[in-house]
Coordinates of C-alpha atoms and ligand atoms in Angstrom, one line a residue:
M4 CA 43.2 -46.2 -10.0
A5 CA 42.0 -49.2 -12.0
P6 CA 38.2 -49.4 -12.2
M7 CA 36.6 -51.7 -9.7
S8 CA 35.2 -54.8 -11.0
R9 CA 31.5 -55.2 -11.0
V10 CA 29.4 -57.7 -9.1
L11 CA 25.7 -58.4 -9.5
S12 CA 23.3 -60.7 -7.8
G13 CA 19.6 -60.9 -7.2
I14 CA 17.0 -62.5 -5.0
A15 CA 13.3 -63.3 -5.7
P16 CA 10.7 -61.7 -3.5
S17 CA 8.9 -65.0 -3.2
G18 CA 8.7 -65.4 0.6
N19 CA 10.7 -64.8 3.8
F20 CA 14.5 -64.9 3.3
T21 CA 16.0 -68.1 4.6
L22 CA 19.2 -69.2 6.3
G23 CA 20.0 -70.9 2.9
N24 CA 19.7 -67.5 1.1
Y25 CA 21.9 -65.9 3.8
L26 CA 24.7 -68.5 3.9
G27 CA 24.6 -69.4 0.2
A28 CA 24.5 -65.8 -1.1
L29 CA 23.6 -62.8 1.0
R30 CA 26.4 -62.7 3.4
H31 CA 28.9 -62.9 0.5
W32 CA 27.2 -60.0 -1.1
V33 CA 28.0 -57.9 1.9
A34 CA 31.7 -58.9 1.9
L35 CA 32.0 -58.2 -1.9
Q36 CA 30.7 -54.6 -1.7
D37 CA 34.1 -53.6 -0.1
D38 CA 36.2 -54.1 -3.2
N39 CA 33.7 -54.1 -6.0
E40 CA 31.1 -51.9 -7.6
A41 CA 28.1 -53.9 -6.5
F42 CA 24.6 -54.1 -7.9
Y43 CA 22.0 -56.1 -5.9
C44 CA 18.4 -56.4 -7.1
V45 CA 15.1 -57.7 -5.9
V46 CA 14.0 -59.7 -9.0
D47 CA 10.3 -59.0 -8.9
L48 CA 9.8 -59.9 -12.6
H49 CA 11.1 -63.4 -11.8
A50 CA 8.5 -63.8 -9.1
L51 CA 5.8 -63.5 -11.8
T52 CA 6.8 -66.9 -13.2
D53 CA 4.9 -68.5 -10.3
S54 CA 1.4 -67.6 -9.1
I55 CA 1.8 -64.9 -6.5
D56 CA -0.9 -62.6 -5.1
P57 CA -0.3 -59.0 -6.3
A58 CA -0.5 -57.5 -2.9
A59 CA 1.9 -60.1 -1.5
L60 CA 4.3 -59.4 -4.3
Q61 CA 4.4 -55.8 -3.4
A62 CA 4.7 -56.4 0.3
N63 CA 7.5 -59.0 -0.3
T64 CA 9.4 -56.7 -2.5
C65 CA 9.5 -54.0 0.2
D66 CA 10.4 -56.6 2.8
A67 CA 13.2 -57.9 0.6
A68 CA 14.7 -54.5 0.3
L69 CA 14.5 -54.0 4.0
N70 CA 16.3 -57.3 4.5
M71 CA 19.0 -56.3 2.1
L72 CA 19.7 -53.4 4.3
A73 CA 19.4 -55.4 7.5
I74 CA 22.1 -57.9 6.4
G75 CA 24.5 -55.0 6.2
L76 CA 24.5 -53.9 2.6
D77 CA 25.5 -50.2 2.5
P78 CA 23.5 -48.2 -0.1
H79 CA 26.4 -45.8 -0.6
R80 CA 28.6 -48.7 -1.8
S81 CA 26.0 -51.0 -3.3
A82 CA 23.2 -50.1 -5.7
I83 CA 20.2 -51.7 -4.2
F84 CA 17.2 -51.7 -6.6
V85 CA 14.1 -53.4 -7.8
Q86 CA 14.5 -55.2 -11.2
S87 CA 11.2 -53.8 -12.7
H88 CA 12.4 -50.3 -12.0
V89 CA 15.1 -50.7 -14.7
P90 CA 13.2 -51.4 -17.9
E91 CA 16.3 -52.6 -19.7
H92 CA 16.1 -55.9 -18.0
P93 CA 13.2 -57.3 -20.0
R94 CA 14.4 -55.4 -23.1
L95 CA 17.8 -57.1 -23.1
A96 CA 16.1 -60.4 -22.2
W97 CA 14.4 -60.3 -25.6
L98 CA 17.6 -59.9 -27.4
L99 CA 19.0 -62.8 -25.5
E100 CA 15.9 -64.9 -26.1
C101 CA 16.8 -64.5 -29.7
T102 CA 20.2 -65.8 -28.9
A103 CA 19.3 -68.8 -26.7
T104 CA 17.9 -72.0 -28.0
M105 CA 14.8 -74.0 -27.0
G106 CA 17.1 -77.0 -26.4
E107 CA 19.4 -75.4 -23.9
L108 CA 16.5 -73.9 -22.0
S109 CA 14.7 -77.3 -21.9
R110 CA 17.8 -78.7 -20.1
M111 CA 17.7 -76.3 -17.2
T112 CA 17.1 -78.5 -14.1
Q113 CA 15.3 -75.8 -12.1
Y114 CA 12.9 -75.4 -14.9
K115 CA 12.3 -79.1 -15.2
E116 CA 11.8 -79.5 -11.4
K117 CA 9.4 -76.6 -11.2
A118 CA 7.5 -77.5 -14.3
E119 CA 6.9 -81.0 -12.8
R120 CA 5.1 -79.4 -9.9
H121 CA 2.7 -77.4 -12.1
E122 CA -0.2 -78.5 -14.3
T123 CA 0.2 -75.5 -16.6
V124 CA 3.7 -74.0 -17.1
R125 CA 4.0 -70.3 -17.8
A126 CA 6.1 -69.4 -20.8
G127 CA 8.0 -67.0 -18.4
L128 CA 9.1 -70.0 -16.3
F129 CA 10.8 -71.4 -19.4
T130 CA 12.5 -68.2 -20.4
Y131 CA 13.4 -67.3 -16.7
P132 CA 17.1 -68.1 -17.1
V133 CA 17.4 -65.7 -20.0
L134 CA 16.0 -62.9 -18.0
M135 CA 18.5 -63.8 -15.3
A136 CA 21.3 -63.7 -17.9
A137 CA 20.1 -60.2 -18.9
D138 CA 20.2 -59.1 -15.2
I139 CA 23.9 -60.1 -15.1
L140 CA 25.1 -59.0 -18.6
L141 CA 23.5 -55.5 -18.3
Y142 CA 26.0 -54.6 -15.7
D143 CA 29.1 -56.2 -17.2
A144 CA 29.3 -58.1 -14.0
A145 CA 32.6 -60.1 -13.7
A146 CA 31.3 -62.0 -10.7
V147 CA 28.0 -63.3 -9.6
P148 CA 27.7 -64.5 -5.9
V149 CA 25.1 -67.2 -5.7
G150 CA 24.3 -70.5 -4.0
D151 CA 25.0 -73.8 -5.7
D152 CA 21.5 -74.1 -7.2
Q153 CA 22.2 -71.2 -9.6
R154 CA 25.3 -72.7 -11.1
Q155 CA 23.6 -73.9 -14.2
H156 CA 21.9 -70.5 -14.8
I157 CA 25.3 -68.7 -14.6
E158 CA 26.7 -71.2 -17.0
L159 CA 23.9 -70.3 -19.4
A160 CA 24.6 -66.5 -18.9
R161 CA 28.2 -67.2 -19.8
E162 CA 27.3 -69.2 -22.8
L163 CA 24.9 -66.5 -24.1
A164 CA 27.5 -63.8 -23.6
I165 CA 30.1 -65.7 -25.5
R166 CA 27.7 -66.6 -28.3
F167 CA 26.4 -63.0 -28.6
N168 CA 29.9 -61.6 -28.6
H169 CA 30.9 -64.1 -31.3
R170 CA 27.9 -63.3 -33.5
Y171 CA 27.7 -59.6 -33.1
G172 CA 31.1 -58.4 -31.9
E173 CA 32.5 -57.9 -28.4
T174 CA 29.5 -56.6 -26.3
F175 CA 29.3 -58.3 -22.9
T176 CA 31.6 -59.3 -20.1
V177 CA 31.6 -63.0 -19.6
P178 CA 30.6 -63.5 -15.9
E179 CA 31.9 -66.0 -13.3
A180 CA 29.8 -67.6 -10.5
I181 CA 31.2 -67.2 -7.0
I182 CA 29.9 -70.1 -5.0
P183 CA 30.9 -70.4 -1.3
P184 CA 33.0 -73.4 -0.1
A185 CA 30.6 -74.2 2.8
A186 CA 26.8 -74.1 2.9
A187 CA 26.4 -73.5 -0.8
R188 CA 23.3 -75.7 -0.6
V189 CA 21.6 -75.6 2.8
M190 CA 19.1 -78.4 3.1
D191 CA 15.6 -78.4 4.7
L192 CA 16.0 -79.5 8.4
Q193 CA 13.0 -81.9 8.1
H194 CA 13.7 -83.1 4.6
P195 CA 17.5 -83.1 4.2
E196 CA 17.2 -84.5 0.7
R197 CA 15.7 -81.2 -0.6
K198 CA 17.1 -77.7 -0.4
M199 CA 15.8 -75.2 2.2
S200 CA 13.6 -72.8 0.2
K201 CA 11.6 -69.7 0.8
S202 CA 8.9 -70.8 -1.7
V203 CA 8.2 -74.2 -0.2
E204 CA 6.1 -74.5 2.9
S205 CA 8.1 -76.3 5.6
P206 CA 7.7 -74.4 8.8
L207 CA 9.9 -76.6 10.9
G208 CA 12.4 -77.4 8.2
T209 CA 13.1 -73.7 7.3
I210 CA 15.0 -71.2 9.4
S211 CA 14.1 -67.7 8.4
L212 CA 16.5 -64.8 8.5
L213 CA 14.4 -63.1 11.3
D214 CA 13.6 -66.2 13.4
S215 CA 14.0 -65.6 17.2
P216 CA 16.7 -67.6 19.0
D217 CA 14.0 -69.8 20.6
D218 CA 12.6 -70.6 17.1
I219 CA 16.0 -71.4 15.8
A220 CA 16.7 -73.7 18.9
K221 CA 13.4 -75.5 18.4
K222 CA 13.9 -76.1 14.7
V223 CA 17.5 -77.3 15.2
R224 CA 16.6 -79.6 18.1
K225 CA 13.9 -81.2 15.9
A226 CA 16.1 -81.5 12.8
V227 CA 16.0 -84.9 11.3
T228 CA 19.2 -86.9 11.7
D229 CA 19.6 -90.7 11.8
T230 CA 19.8 -93.4 14.4
D231 CA 23.4 -94.7 14.2
G232 CA 24.6 -92.0 16.6
E233 CA 28.1 -91.6 15.1
V234 CA 29.2 -88.0 14.3
R235 CA 30.8 -88.1 10.9
Y236 CA 30.5 -86.1 7.7
D237 CA 28.8 -88.2 5.1
Q238 CA 26.4 -86.3 2.8
D239 CA 25.0 -89.5 1.2
A240 CA 24.6 -91.8 4.2
K241 CA 23.9 -89.1 6.8
P242 CA 22.4 -86.1 5.0
G243 CA 20.6 -84.6 8.0
L244 CA 23.7 -84.6 10.1
A245 CA 25.9 -83.4 7.2
N246 CA 23.6 -80.4 6.9
L247 CA 24.0 -79.5 10.6
L248 CA 27.8 -79.9 10.2
D249 CA 27.8 -77.7 7.1
L250 CA 25.8 -75.1 9.0
L251 CA 28.1 -75.0 11.9
A252 CA 31.2 -75.0 9.6
A253 CA 29.8 -72.0 7.7
A254 CA 28.9 -70.1 10.8
T255 CA 32.3 -70.7 12.4
D256 CA 34.6 -70.7 9.4
R257 CA 35.7 -74.3 9.6
T258 CA 35.3 -77.3 7.4
P259 CA 32.5 -79.7 8.2
Q260 CA 35.1 -82.5 8.8
E261 CA 36.8 -80.3 11.4
V262 CA 33.5 -79.7 13.1
A263 CA 32.6 -83.4 13.0
G264 CA 35.9 -84.2 14.8
A265 CA 34.9 -82.0 17.7
Y266 CA 31.7 -83.9 18.7
E267 CA 30.6 -87.2 20.0
R268 CA 26.9 -86.6 20.6
Y269 CA 24.2 -85.3 18.3
G270 CA 22.7 -83.3 21.1
D271 CA 25.8 -81.4 21.9
L272 CA 26.3 -80.6 18.2
K273 CA 22.7 -79.4 17.9
N274 CA 23.1 -77.1 20.9
D275 CA 26.1 -75.5 19.3
V276 CA 24.5 -75.2 15.9
A277 CA 21.5 -73.4 17.4
E278 CA 23.7 -71.1 19.4
A279 CA 26.0 -70.3 16.5
L280 CA 23.1 -69.6 14.1
S281 CA 21.3 -67.3 16.6
E282 CA 24.5 -65.3 17.1
L283 CA 25.2 -65.2 13.4
L284 CA 21.7 -63.8 12.7
R285 CA 21.5 -61.5 15.7
P286 CA 22.9 -58.4 14.0
V287 CA 20.5 -58.9 11.1
R288 CA 17.5 -59.1 13.5
E289 CA 18.6 -56.1 15.4
L290 CA 19.3 -53.9 12.4
R291 CA 16.0 -54.9 10.8
A292 CA 14.1 -53.9 14.0
E293 CA 15.8 -50.5 13.8
L294 CA 15.1 -50.0 10.1
E295 CA 11.4 -50.8 10.5
G296 CA 11.1 -47.4 12.3
D297 CA 11.9 -45.5 9.1
P298 CA 10.1 -46.9 6.0
S299 CA 10.8 -43.8 3.9
H300 CA 14.5 -44.7 4.1
V301 CA 13.9 -47.8 2.0
D302 CA 12.1 -45.8 -0.7
Q303 CA 15.0 -43.5 -1.0
V304 CA 17.5 -46.3 -1.2
L305 CA 15.5 -48.0 -3.9
A306 CA 15.1 -44.7 -5.9
E307 CA 18.9 -44.0 -5.7
G308 CA 19.7 -47.6 -6.5
A309 CA 17.5 -47.7 -9.6
A310 CA 19.0 -44.4 -10.9
R311 CA 22.6 -45.9 -10.6
A312 CA 21.5 -49.2 -12.1
H313 CA 19.7 -47.5 -14.9
A314 CA 22.7 -45.4 -15.9
V315 CA 24.8 -48.6 -16.4
A316 CA 22.0 -50.8 -17.8
S317 CA 20.9 -48.3 -20.4
A318 CA 24.4 -47.9 -21.9
T319 CA 24.8 -51.6 -22.2
Y320 CA 21.4 -52.0 -23.7
V321 CA 22.1 -49.4 -26.4
R322 CA 25.4 -51.2 -27.2
A323 CA 23.6 -54.5 -27.5
A324 CA 20.7 -53.1 -29.6
G325 CA 23.2 -51.4 -31.9
A326 CA 25.2 -54.6 -32.2
V327 CA 22.2 -56.7 -33.5
G328 CA 21.2 -53.9 -35.9
L329 CA 18.2 -52.2 -34.2
L330 CA 17.8 -48.7 -35.6
P331 CA 18.4 -46.2 -32.9
P332 CA 15.5 -43.8 -32.3
A333 CA 16.1 -40.3 -33.7
P334 CA 17.6 -38.1 -31.0
Ligands
TYM415 P1 16.6 -67.2 -5.1 O1 15.7 -66.0 -4.8 O2 16.0 -68.5 -5.1 O3 17.8 -67.3 -4.0 C1 18.6 -66.1 -3.8 C2 20.0 -66.6 -3.5 O4 20.0 -67.6 -2.4 C3 20.7 -68.8 -2.8 N1 20.0 -69.9 -2.2 C4 20.6 -70.8 -1.4 N2 21.9 -71.0 -1.1 C5 22.2 -72.1 -0.3 N3 21.3 -73.0 0.1 C6 20.0 -72.8 -0.1 N4 19.1 -73.6 0.4 C7 19.6 -71.7 -1.0 N5 18.4 -71.3 -1.4 C8 18.7 -70.2 -2.2 C9 20.5 -68.8 -4.3 O5 21.4 -69.7 -4.9 C10 20.6 -67.4 -4.7 O6 22.0 -67.0 -4.9 N6 17.3 -67.0 -10.0 C11 17.7 -66.5 -8.7 C12 17.6 -65.0 -8.6 C13 18.2 -64.2 -9.7 C14 19.6 -63.9 -9.8 C15 19.7 -63.1 -11.0 C16 20.7 -64.3 -9.1 C17 17.6 -63.5 -10.7 N7 18.5 -62.9 -11.5 C18 21.0 -62.6 -11.4 C19 22.0 -63.9 -9.6 C20 22.1 -63.0 -10.7 C21 16.9 -67.1 -7.6 O7 15.8 -67.5 -7.8 O8 17.4 -67.0 -6.4

């Protein structure tokens, strides 16, 4: 049998998982574990690029792991682990920092946007995309399922893999991004010009993975649209409505244009969006409630996940370290 191809992705423990995380990435992780050898990590080292209370970081990391199980990841098929439990991530990041250039990191749009919001910028925020490249390249991942906002970061990981291979000999698999056709960029319901985000406070604009049906209905009802009243898919002229159409399209496997054709009134559309999202997230809410009864299960999943991840990551790291000429430690 041909070896299965590898998939890797990660999520930062920087707040409650959102509907954007789910539609843009997480639900595709679940689908991909069927036919691939999958590695999914909670990227706690990435969370340190922003100010985060240490106790909150720990709590969020456990919560993220619980959510990864609640969405339907199967720990027998997917290695579910915490990034900092596999020390090769920052070690390979160093080798890749010595491969990347200041110029290309300065062009990263997420870095530029985040740097604008802070008075002082941590060096880790600048090198963040290199650590992300290390996350991916350590596992020889052929595919990386992510939302649209990570496109440029995956492009950089590809570029670094190609450059490293060229400079030091064939070492890394060059990864491809897998970006979903619908809802690859879910927008904030109150500010449809900006993406829904777990790290930006917007209680009415953000649907969380574990929101109750009533909360979902309230937020969708209050979602900002426009006053012309015509249901049509136009992201530039009608961003709020387009977002709702995208959500219903993603939840019901249609195109947003098809969805738009089925409605005449915003109110009817909103009712169906709320209903479809509640149903979509119902199994996640239910499984999460069950899992909360057995916290030791998560510890075990993370321990096993880290062991599987470490076995792969350490072999890749040794290969990369050897390629650049680092002297191997005496056996
Ligand atoms: P993060 O934690 O911001 O988001 C996790 C995943 O959710 C996707 N996503 C969205 N998709 C659609 N609409 C949205 N509003 C939305 N918000 C978030 C993201 O695209 C992502 O796929 N740098 C990454 C984490 C990371 C990573 C990696 C990902 C670290 N190392 C290696 C892949 C491979 C991040 O901050 O994602």
